[in-house]
Coordinates of C-alpha atoms in Angstrom, one line a residue:
M1 CA 129.4 86.8 117.2
R2 CA 130.4 88.7 120.3
S3 CA 130.6 87.2 123.7
A4 CA 128.5 89.8 125.6
P5 CA 124.9 90.9 125.1
T6 CA 125.8 94.4 124.1
I7 CA 123.5 94.8 121.0
L8 CA 120.3 96.5 122.0
H9 CA 117.0 96.5 120.0
L10 CA 114.3 99.0 121.0
D11 CA 110.8 98.7 119.8
M12 CA 108.3 101.3 121.0
D13 CA 105.0 99.7 122.1
A14 CA 102.1 100.2 119.6
F15 CA 103.8 103.5 118.8
F16 CA 101.1 105.5 116.9
A17 CA 98.3 104.3 119.1
S18 CA 100.3 104.8 122.3
V19 CA 101.0 108.4 121.3
E20 CA 97.3 109.0 120.8
Q21 CA 96.5 107.5 124.2
A22 CA 99.1 109.6 125.9
S23 CA 97.8 112.8 124.3
K24 CA 94.1 112.0 125.0
P25 CA 93.3 111.0 128.6
S26 CA 89.9 109.7 127.7
L27 CA 91.4 107.0 125.5
R28 CA 93.9 105.6 128.0
G29 CA 93.2 101.9 128.6
K30 CA 90.8 101.8 125.7
A31 CA 90.9 100.3 122.2
V32 CA 92.5 102.7 119.7
V33 CA 93.1 102.1 116.0
V34 CA 95.1 104.5 113.9
G35 CA 95.1 104.4 110.1
G36 CA 93.2 105.4 106.9
L37 CA 89.5 105.8 107.6
G38 CA 88.3 105.7 104.0
P39 CA 86.7 102.6 102.4
R40 CA 90.1 101.4 101.4
G41 CA 92.0 102.4 104.5
V42 CA 94.3 100.0 106.4
V43 CA 95.3 99.9 110.0
A44 CA 98.7 101.5 110.7
T45 CA 98.8 100.6 114.4
A46 CA 96.3 99.2 116.9
S47 CA 96.6 99.6 120.7
Y48 CA 97.0 96.4 122.8
E49 CA 93.4 96.8 123.9
A50 CA 92.3 96.7 120.3
R51 CA 94.6 93.7 119.5
V52 CA 92.5 91.7 122.0
F53 CA 89.7 91.8 119.4
G54 CA 92.0 90.6 116.6
V55 CA 92.9 93.9 115.1
H56 CA 96.4 94.2 113.8
S57 CA 98.6 96.4 111.5
A58 CA 98.0 96.2 107.7
M59 CA 94.4 94.9 108.3
P60 CA 91.7 96.5 106.1
M61 CA 90.0 99.2 108.2
A62 CA 86.6 97.8 107.3
Q63 CA 87.5 94.5 108.9
A64 CA 88.9 96.2 112.0
R65 CA 85.6 98.0 112.5
R66 CA 83.8 94.8 112.3
L67 CA 86.0 93.2 114.9
A68 CA 86.1 96.2 117.3
P69 CA 83.1 98.4 116.5
N70 CA 83.5 100.4 119.7
A71 CA 87.2 101.3 119.3
A72 CA 88.3 104.9 118.7
Y73 CA 89.4 105.2 115.0
L74 CA 91.8 108.0 114.4
V75 CA 93.7 109.6 111.4
P76 CA 97.5 109.5 111.8
R77 CA 99.4 112.6 112.9
F78 CA 102.8 111.8 111.3
A79 CA 104.4 115.1 112.2
L80 CA 103.8 114.5 115.9
Y81 CA 105.1 110.9 115.6
R82 CA 108.2 112.0 113.9
S83 CA 109.0 114.6 116.6
I84 CA 108.6 112.0 119.3
S85 CA 110.7 109.6 117.3
D86 CA 113.4 112.3 117.2
Q87 CA 113.4 112.5 121.0
V88 CA 113.8 108.8 121.3
M89 CA 116.6 108.6 118.7
R90 CA 118.5 111.3 120.6
L91 CA 118.4 109.1 123.7
L92 CA 119.7 106.2 121.7
R93 CA 122.6 108.3 120.2
A94 CA 123.5 109.3 123.7
L95 CA 124.3 105.6 124.4
S96 CA 126.4 105.0 121.3
P97 CA 127.5 106.5 117.9
L98 CA 126.3 103.3 116.3
V99 CA 122.5 103.6 116.1
E100 CA 120.6 101.9 113.2
P101 CA 117.1 103.2 112.9
L102 CA 114.7 100.7 111.2
S103 CA 111.6 102.9 111.4
L104 CA 110.2 105.8 113.5
D105 CA 109.8 103.4 116.4
E106 CA 112.5 100.8 116.1
A107 CA 116.3 100.8 116.2
F108 CA 119.4 98.8 116.9
V109 CA 122.2 100.2 119.2
D110 CA 125.7 98.9 119.6
L111 CA 126.3 99.6 123.3
E112 CA 129.9 98.3 123.2
A113 CA 130.8 100.9 120.6
G114 CA 129.7 103.7 122.9
G115 CA 131.4 102.3 125.9
T116 CA 128.0 102.0 127.6
A117 CA 128.1 98.3 128.2
W118 CA 130.7 95.5 128.1
D119 CA 129.0 92.7 130.0
E120 CA 125.6 91.3 131.0
R121 CA 125.3 93.6 134.1
S122 CA 126.2 96.8 132.4
A123 CA 124.0 96.0 129.4
R124 CA 121.0 95.3 131.6
L125 CA 121.5 98.6 133.4
A126 CA 121.8 100.5 130.2
G127 CA 118.6 99.0 128.9
A128 CA 116.7 99.7 132.1
K129 CA 117.9 103.4 132.1
L130 CA 116.9 103.8 128.5
R131 CA 113.4 102.6 129.2
A132 CA 113.1 105.0 132.2
D133 CA 114.4 107.9 130.2
I134 CA 111.9 107.2 127.4
R135 CA 109.0 107.1 129.8
A136 CA 110.2 110.3 131.6
G137 CA 110.7 112.2 128.3
T138 CA 107.7 111.0 126.2
A139 CA 105.3 109.3 128.6
L140 CA 105.5 106.3 126.4
T141 CA 106.9 102.8 126.8
G142 CA 109.4 100.8 124.8
S143 CA 110.4 97.2 124.9
V144 CA 114.1 96.4 124.9
G145 CA 116.0 93.3 123.8
L146 CA 119.6 92.7 124.6
A147 CA 121.8 90.0 123.0
A148 CA 125.1 89.2 121.3
S149 CA 123.6 89.7 117.8
K150 CA 121.0 91.8 116.0
M151 CA 118.8 88.8 115.2
L152 CA 118.7 87.7 118.8
A153 CA 118.2 91.2 120.2
K154 CA 115.2 91.7 118.0
I155 CA 113.7 88.3 119.1
A156 CA 114.4 89.4 122.7
S157 CA 112.5 92.7 122.3
E158 CA 109.6 90.9 120.8
Q159 CA 109.5 88.6 123.8
A160 CA 109.7 91.6 126.1
K161 CA 106.5 93.2 124.7
P162 CA 104.8 95.2 126.0
D163 CA 106.9 97.4 128.2
G164 CA 109.6 95.0 129.2
L165 CA 113.3 94.0 128.9
V166 CA 114.6 90.6 127.9
L167 CA 118.3 89.8 127.9
I168 CA 119.5 86.6 126.2
E169 CA 122.6 85.3 128.0
P170 CA 125.5 84.1 125.8
G171 CA 125.5 80.3 125.5
T172 CA 121.7 80.0 125.8
E173 CA 120.9 81.1 122.2
R174 CA 120.4 77.7 120.6
A175 CA 118.1 76.5 123.4
L176 CA 116.0 79.6 123.1
L177 CA 115.7 79.4 119.4
A178 CA 115.0 75.7 119.1
P179 CA 111.2 75.6 119.8
L180 CA 110.4 78.8 118.0
S181 CA 108.5 78.9 114.7
V182 CA 110.6 79.2 111.5
R183 CA 108.8 82.5 110.9
T184 CA 110.7 84.0 113.8
L185 CA 113.9 84.1 111.8
P186 CA 114.6 87.2 109.6
G187 CA 113.8 86.6 105.9
V188 CA 111.3 83.8 106.5
G189 CA 108.0 85.3 105.3
P190 CA 104.7 83.6 104.5
A191 CA 106.0 82.0 101.2
T192 CA 109.2 80.6 102.6
G193 CA 107.4 79.5 105.8
D194 CA 104.9 77.6 103.7
H195 CA 107.6 76.0 101.6
L196 CA 109.4 74.8 104.8
R197 CA 106.1 73.6 106.3
R198 CA 105.5 71.5 103.2
A199 CA 108.9 69.9 103.7
G200 CA 108.0 69.1 107.3
I201 CA 110.0 71.9 108.9
H202 CA 108.1 73.9 111.4
T203 CA 110.6 75.0 114.1
V204 CA 114.1 76.5 114.2
E205 CA 115.4 73.3 115.7
E206 CA 114.0 71.4 112.7
I207 CA 115.8 73.8 110.4
A208 CA 119.1 73.0 112.1
E209 CA 118.4 69.2 112.0
A210 CA 117.5 69.3 108.3
G211 CA 121.1 70.4 107.5
E212 CA 122.6 73.0 105.3
D213 CA 122.5 70.9 102.1
E214 CA 118.8 70.2 102.4
L215 CA 118.1 73.9 103.0
V216 CA 120.1 74.8 99.9
R217 CA 118.1 72.3 97.9
L218 CA 114.8 73.7 99.2
L219 CA 115.6 77.4 99.1
G220 CA 118.6 78.0 96.9
K221 CA 122.2 78.6 97.8
A222 CA 122.1 82.1 99.3
H223 CA 118.9 81.7 101.3
G224 CA 119.7 78.2 102.4
H225 CA 123.2 79.1 103.8
A226 CA 121.8 82.2 105.6
L227 CA 118.9 80.4 107.1
F228 CA 121.0 77.5 108.4
A229 CA 123.5 80.0 110.0
M230 CA 120.6 81.8 111.8
A231 CA 119.2 78.5 113.0
L232 CA 122.5 77.9 114.7
A233 CA 122.3 81.4 116.3
R234 CA 125.1 82.8 114.0
D235 CA 124.6 86.4 113.0
E236 CA 127.6 88.6 112.3
R237 CA 125.7 91.6 110.9
P238 CA 127.1 94.8 112.4
V239 CA 125.0 97.8 113.6
V240 CA 125.2 100.3 110.7
A241 CA 124.8 103.9 111.8
E242 CA 123.9 105.4 108.4
R243 CA 121.8 103.5 105.9
E244 CA 122.0 104.9 102.4
T245 CA 118.6 106.1 101.1
K246 CA 117.9 104.3 97.9
S247 CA 114.8 106.1 96.8
V248 CA 112.3 108.8 97.7
S249 CA 108.6 108.2 96.8
V250 CA 105.0 109.2 97.5
E251 CA 101.8 107.5 96.7
D252 CA 98.1 107.9 97.2
T253 CA 95.3 105.3 97.4
Y254 CA 91.9 106.6 96.2
D255 CA 88.6 105.8 97.9
V256 CA 86.9 105.6 94.5
D257 CA 88.6 104.4 91.3
I258 CA 89.7 107.2 89.0
H259 CA 88.5 106.7 85.5
D260 CA 89.1 110.2 84.0
R261 CA 92.4 110.2 82.2
V262 CA 92.8 113.9 82.7
R263 CA 92.3 113.5 86.4
V264 CA 94.9 110.7 86.5
G265 CA 97.4 113.0 84.8
T266 CA 96.7 115.8 87.3
E267 CA 97.2 113.4 90.2
V268 CA 100.6 112.2 88.7
R269 CA 101.8 115.8 88.4
R270 CA 100.7 116.5 92.0
L271 CA 102.5 113.4 93.3
A272 CA 105.6 114.4 91.3
D273 CA 105.7 117.8 93.0
R274 CA 105.3 116.2 96.4
C275 CA 108.1 113.7 95.7
V276 CA 110.4 116.6 94.7
R277 CA 109.6 118.5 97.9
R278 CA 110.5 115.4 99.9
L279 CA 113.7 114.9 97.8
R280 CA 114.8 118.5 98.4
A281 CA 114.1 118.3 102.1
A282 CA 116.5 115.4 102.3
G283 CA 119.1 117.4 100.3
L284 CA 119.1 114.8 97.5
S285 CA 118.6 114.5 93.7
G286 CA 118.0 111.5 91.5
R287 CA 118.4 110.1 88.0
T288 CA 115.6 107.5 87.7
I289 CA 111.9 108.5 87.8
V290 CA 109.5 105.7 88.7
L291 CA 105.7 105.6 88.2
K292 CA 103.5 103.1 90.0
V293 CA 99.9 102.4 88.9
R294 CA 97.6 100.0 90.7
R295 CA 94.5 99.4 88.5
Y296 CA 90.9 98.5 89.4
D297 CA 91.7 94.8 89.3
F298 CA 94.6 95.2 91.8
S299 CA 97.2 94.6 89.0
T300 CA 100.2 96.8 89.7
L301 CA 102.4 98.3 87.0
T302 CA 105.7 100.2 87.4
R303 CA 107.4 102.1 84.7
S304 CA 110.8 103.9 85.0
E305 CA 112.9 106.3 83.0
T306 CA 116.6 107.2 83.7
L307 CA 117.8 110.7 83.0
R308 CA 121.3 111.7 81.9
G309 CA 122.0 113.2 85.2
P310 CA 120.5 113.6 88.7
T311 CA 117.8 116.3 89.1
D312 CA 115.6 117.8 91.8
D313 CA 113.7 120.0 89.3
P314 CA 110.0 119.6 89.6
A315 CA 109.4 120.3 85.9
V316 CA 111.8 117.6 84.9
V317 CA 110.2 115.0 87.2
R318 CA 106.7 116.0 86.2
E319 CA 107.6 115.7 82.5
A320 CA 109.2 112.3 83.0
A321 CA 106.3 111.0 85.0
A322 CA 103.8 112.2 82.4
R323 CA 105.8 110.4 79.7
L324 CA 105.7 107.2 81.8
L325 CA 102.0 107.5 82.2
D326 CA 101.5 107.7 78.4
S327 CA 102.7 104.0 78.3
V328 CA 100.1 102.8 80.9
D329 CA 96.6 101.7 80.0
T330 CA 94.3 103.1 82.8
T331 CA 91.1 101.9 81.1
G332 CA 88.8 100.5 83.8
G333 CA 90.0 102.8 86.6
V334 CA 93.0 103.4 88.9
R335 CA 93.0 102.8 92.6
L336 CA 96.6 103.9 93.5
L337 CA 99.2 106.1 92.0
G338 CA 102.8 106.7 93.0
V339 CA 105.8 108.7 91.9
G340 CA 109.3 108.0 93.0
V341 CA 112.9 109.0 92.4
S342 CA 115.9 106.6 92.7
G343 CA 119.6 106.6 91.7
L344 CA 120.1 109.3 94.4
A345 CA 122.9 111.8 94.7
D346 CA 123.6 114.8 96.8
Y347 CA 124.1 117.1 93.8
T348 CA 122.3 117.9 90.6
Q349 CA 123.4 117.8 87.0
E350 CA 120.4 119.1 85.2
D351 CA 119.1 117.6 82.0
L352 CA 119.0 120.8 79.9
F353 CA 116.8 119.3 77.2
A354 CA 114.3 118.0 79.8
Q355 CA 114.5 121.3 81.7
A356 CA 113.8 123.2 78.5
A357 CA 110.9 121.0 77.7
G358 CA 109.6 121.6 81.2
A359 CA 110.0 125.4 80.7
V360 CA 108.0 125.3 77.5
A361 CA 105.3 123.2 79.1
D362 CA 105.2 125.6 82.0
E363 CA 104.5 128.5 79.6
S364 CA 101.6 126.7 77.9
P365 CA 98.0 127.6 79.0
Q366 CA 97.4 124.0 80.1
E367 CA 100.3 124.0 82.5
E368 CA 99.3 127.3 83.9
T369 CA 95.9 125.8 84.6
D370 CA 97.6 122.8 86.4
A371 CA 99.9 125.1 88.4
A372 CA 96.9 127.1 89.6
P373 CA 93.9 124.9 89.5
A374 CA 90.4 126.2 89.9
P375 CA 89.0 126.0 93.4
E376 CA 87.8 122.5 94.1
P377 CA 84.4 121.9 95.6
E378 CA 84.3 122.2 99.4
A379 CA 85.7 119.0 101.0
P380 CA 83.5 116.9 103.2
A381 CA 83.5 117.7 106.9
E382 CA 85.4 114.5 107.6
R383 CA 88.2 115.7 105.4
R384 CA 88.4 119.2 107.0
W385 CA 88.3 117.9 110.5
P386 CA 90.2 114.5 110.6
A387 CA 89.3 112.3 113.6
G388 CA 91.9 112.6 116.3
H389 CA 93.5 115.8 115.1
D390 CA 94.0 118.8 117.3
V391 CA 91.8 121.9 117.4
R392 CA 91.4 125.0 119.5
H393 CA 88.2 126.8 120.3
A394 CA 88.2 130.4 121.3
G395 CA 86.0 129.7 124.3
H396 CA 86.8 126.2 125.3
G397 CA 90.5 125.8 124.6
H398 CA 92.5 122.9 123.2
G399 CA 90.8 119.6 122.1
W400 CA 90.7 117.0 119.5
V401 CA 88.2 115.9 116.9
Q402 CA 86.1 112.8 117.9
G403 CA 84.2 112.8 114.6
S404 CA 82.4 114.9 112.0
G405 CA 79.6 114.7 109.5
L406 CA 76.3 116.3 108.4
G407 CA 77.8 119.7 108.9
R408 CA 78.8 119.1 112.5
V409 CA 82.1 118.4 114.3
T410 CA 82.3 116.9 117.7
V411 CA 85.3 117.8 119.9
R412 CA 86.5 116.5 123.2
F413 CA 88.3 119.2 125.2
E414 CA 91.3 117.8 127.0
T415 CA 95.1 117.9 127.1
P416 CA 97.8 115.3 127.8
G417 CA 98.0 116.5 131.4
S418 CA 94.3 117.0 132.1
Q419 CA 91.6 114.7 133.3
P420 CA 89.2 113.2 130.6
G421 CA 87.5 116.2 129.1
R422 CA 84.0 117.3 128.2
V423 CA 82.5 116.8 124.7
K424 CA 80.9 119.5 122.6
T425 CA 79.5 119.7 119.1
F426 CA 79.8 122.7 116.7
R427 CA 79.0 123.6 113.2
V428 CA 81.9 122.7 110.9
D429 CA 82.2 126.4 109.9
D430 CA 82.2 127.7 113.4
P431 CA 84.6 130.7 113.3
A432 CA 85.7 130.1 116.9
L433 CA 87.1 126.6 116.0
E434 CA 90.4 126.2 114.2
P435 CA 93.0 123.5 113.6
A436 CA 95.9 123.5 116.2
D437 CA 99.3 122.1 116.7
P438 CA 99.7 119.0 119.0
L439 CA 100.7 119.7 122.6
P440 CA 103.8 118.0 124.1
L441 CA 103.1 114.7 125.8
V442 CA 105.4 115.8 128.6
P443 CA 105.8 119.5 129.5
R444 CA 109.3 120.6 128.4
P445 CA 111.5 122.9 130.4
P446 CA 111.6 126.5 129.2
G447 CA 114.3 127.1 126.6
E448 CA 114.7 123.4 125.6
D449 CA 112.9 123.9 122.3
E450 CA 115.3 126.7 121.3
E451 CA 118.3 124.5 122.2
D452 CA 117.0 121.7 120.1
E453 CA 116.5 124.0 117.1
E454 CA 120.0 125.3 117.5
E455 CA 121.4 121.7 117.7
S456 CA 119.4 120.7 114.6
A457 CA 120.6 123.7 112.7
T458 CA 124.2 122.9 113.6
A459 CA 123.9 119.3 112.7
G460 CA 122.5 120.2 109.3
G461 CA 125.1 122.8 108.6
G462 CA 127.6 120.2 107.3
K463 CA 125.6 119.2 104.3
R464 CA 127.4 119.3 101.0
P465 CA 125.9 122.1 98.8
R466 CA 124.2 121.1 95.6
N467 CA 124.7 122.6 92.2
R468 CA 121.6 123.9 90.7

């Protein structure tokens, strides 16, 4: 472990909810919950104001509504979150070539590798400047942890929340860890935590006191050794700039169980096409097709098939997913379906037999029907006007959807830089009302968007071409 606190961990504060508050002046300082709003939806992020009521990530949305009935409940805007994440990651890469993103709103940075920090004082200055730059560029706040290891930096950023900076001085690590819960350490989830609790081990200090042999007896060799080292504040893991993508997948959870076998098959084909689009966007192909089915009783089945070579052909993936579905009993209903591709590569070596099968299927009347399905019944208003999404009215300008139903949609007209706006209600088919792109949280200088596009194009120009 290094002798200076030059590993930085950034965690954006309640990221999705904070983005929504920054873009909607009327929601600032109020409880905001972002996630799926259907009967089976879950909370993606809750603002700190909503957390006061006990709402937290991964909670069923129905439970969140009971705890905080007056909160604003919004559908995620992932494209906007990704664009803001890109801004933040650019700031991190300006500090060091070694940036390890963990998610859209979280990353490790090796400040020493970038020559940005070499001791406690320079690390603290770098962390403070990063927080100021994030606020200036995105109007959002992030919490920063600084320490001599990744584990400690992440613990420090958690202690810094919200909107703070905590630096763990070298030599103080053991004292800081000692009173903390065993769940603080990486790899200690609910099951391991309960196992340790039953053995009378509740804190990190008690893990260290138990000794390595006892931990190996309780948890097994690999986990026991690793946990004992972490309890002694030993963590030699480096910051890894590029993590290899192991799989690409998509899945949908349905508000009502699907019982119709034909509909299940249609959904699997649709998911396979979405998965391939995501695969191609990443410049990848894959050999192993995976189908995931969660049934009415919450039992989850996975089936996989490995092709003779990697592919990004939608017909091949559709055919493989359909074959996998044939081996799954969906009697009783399906609540979730997913299709994934693993065994990734950056080239393709098409399975000619599978490709031919796909071509024959594409020529069949049934496949033509699937490729161009008959128009579906008009979606409910809630589907057409998702709560929280941006709209523009010809007469009133930019706004966002507060809610919709019974043929009406309610819109609050405001922008990130305005005062809280007025609310108006329209018919859902009002021709003057249309979906709109999100506005920047902070106005960008003229020409900056074009520069960013050129930079992205240049950065992507080095990709190895694929054989098709």
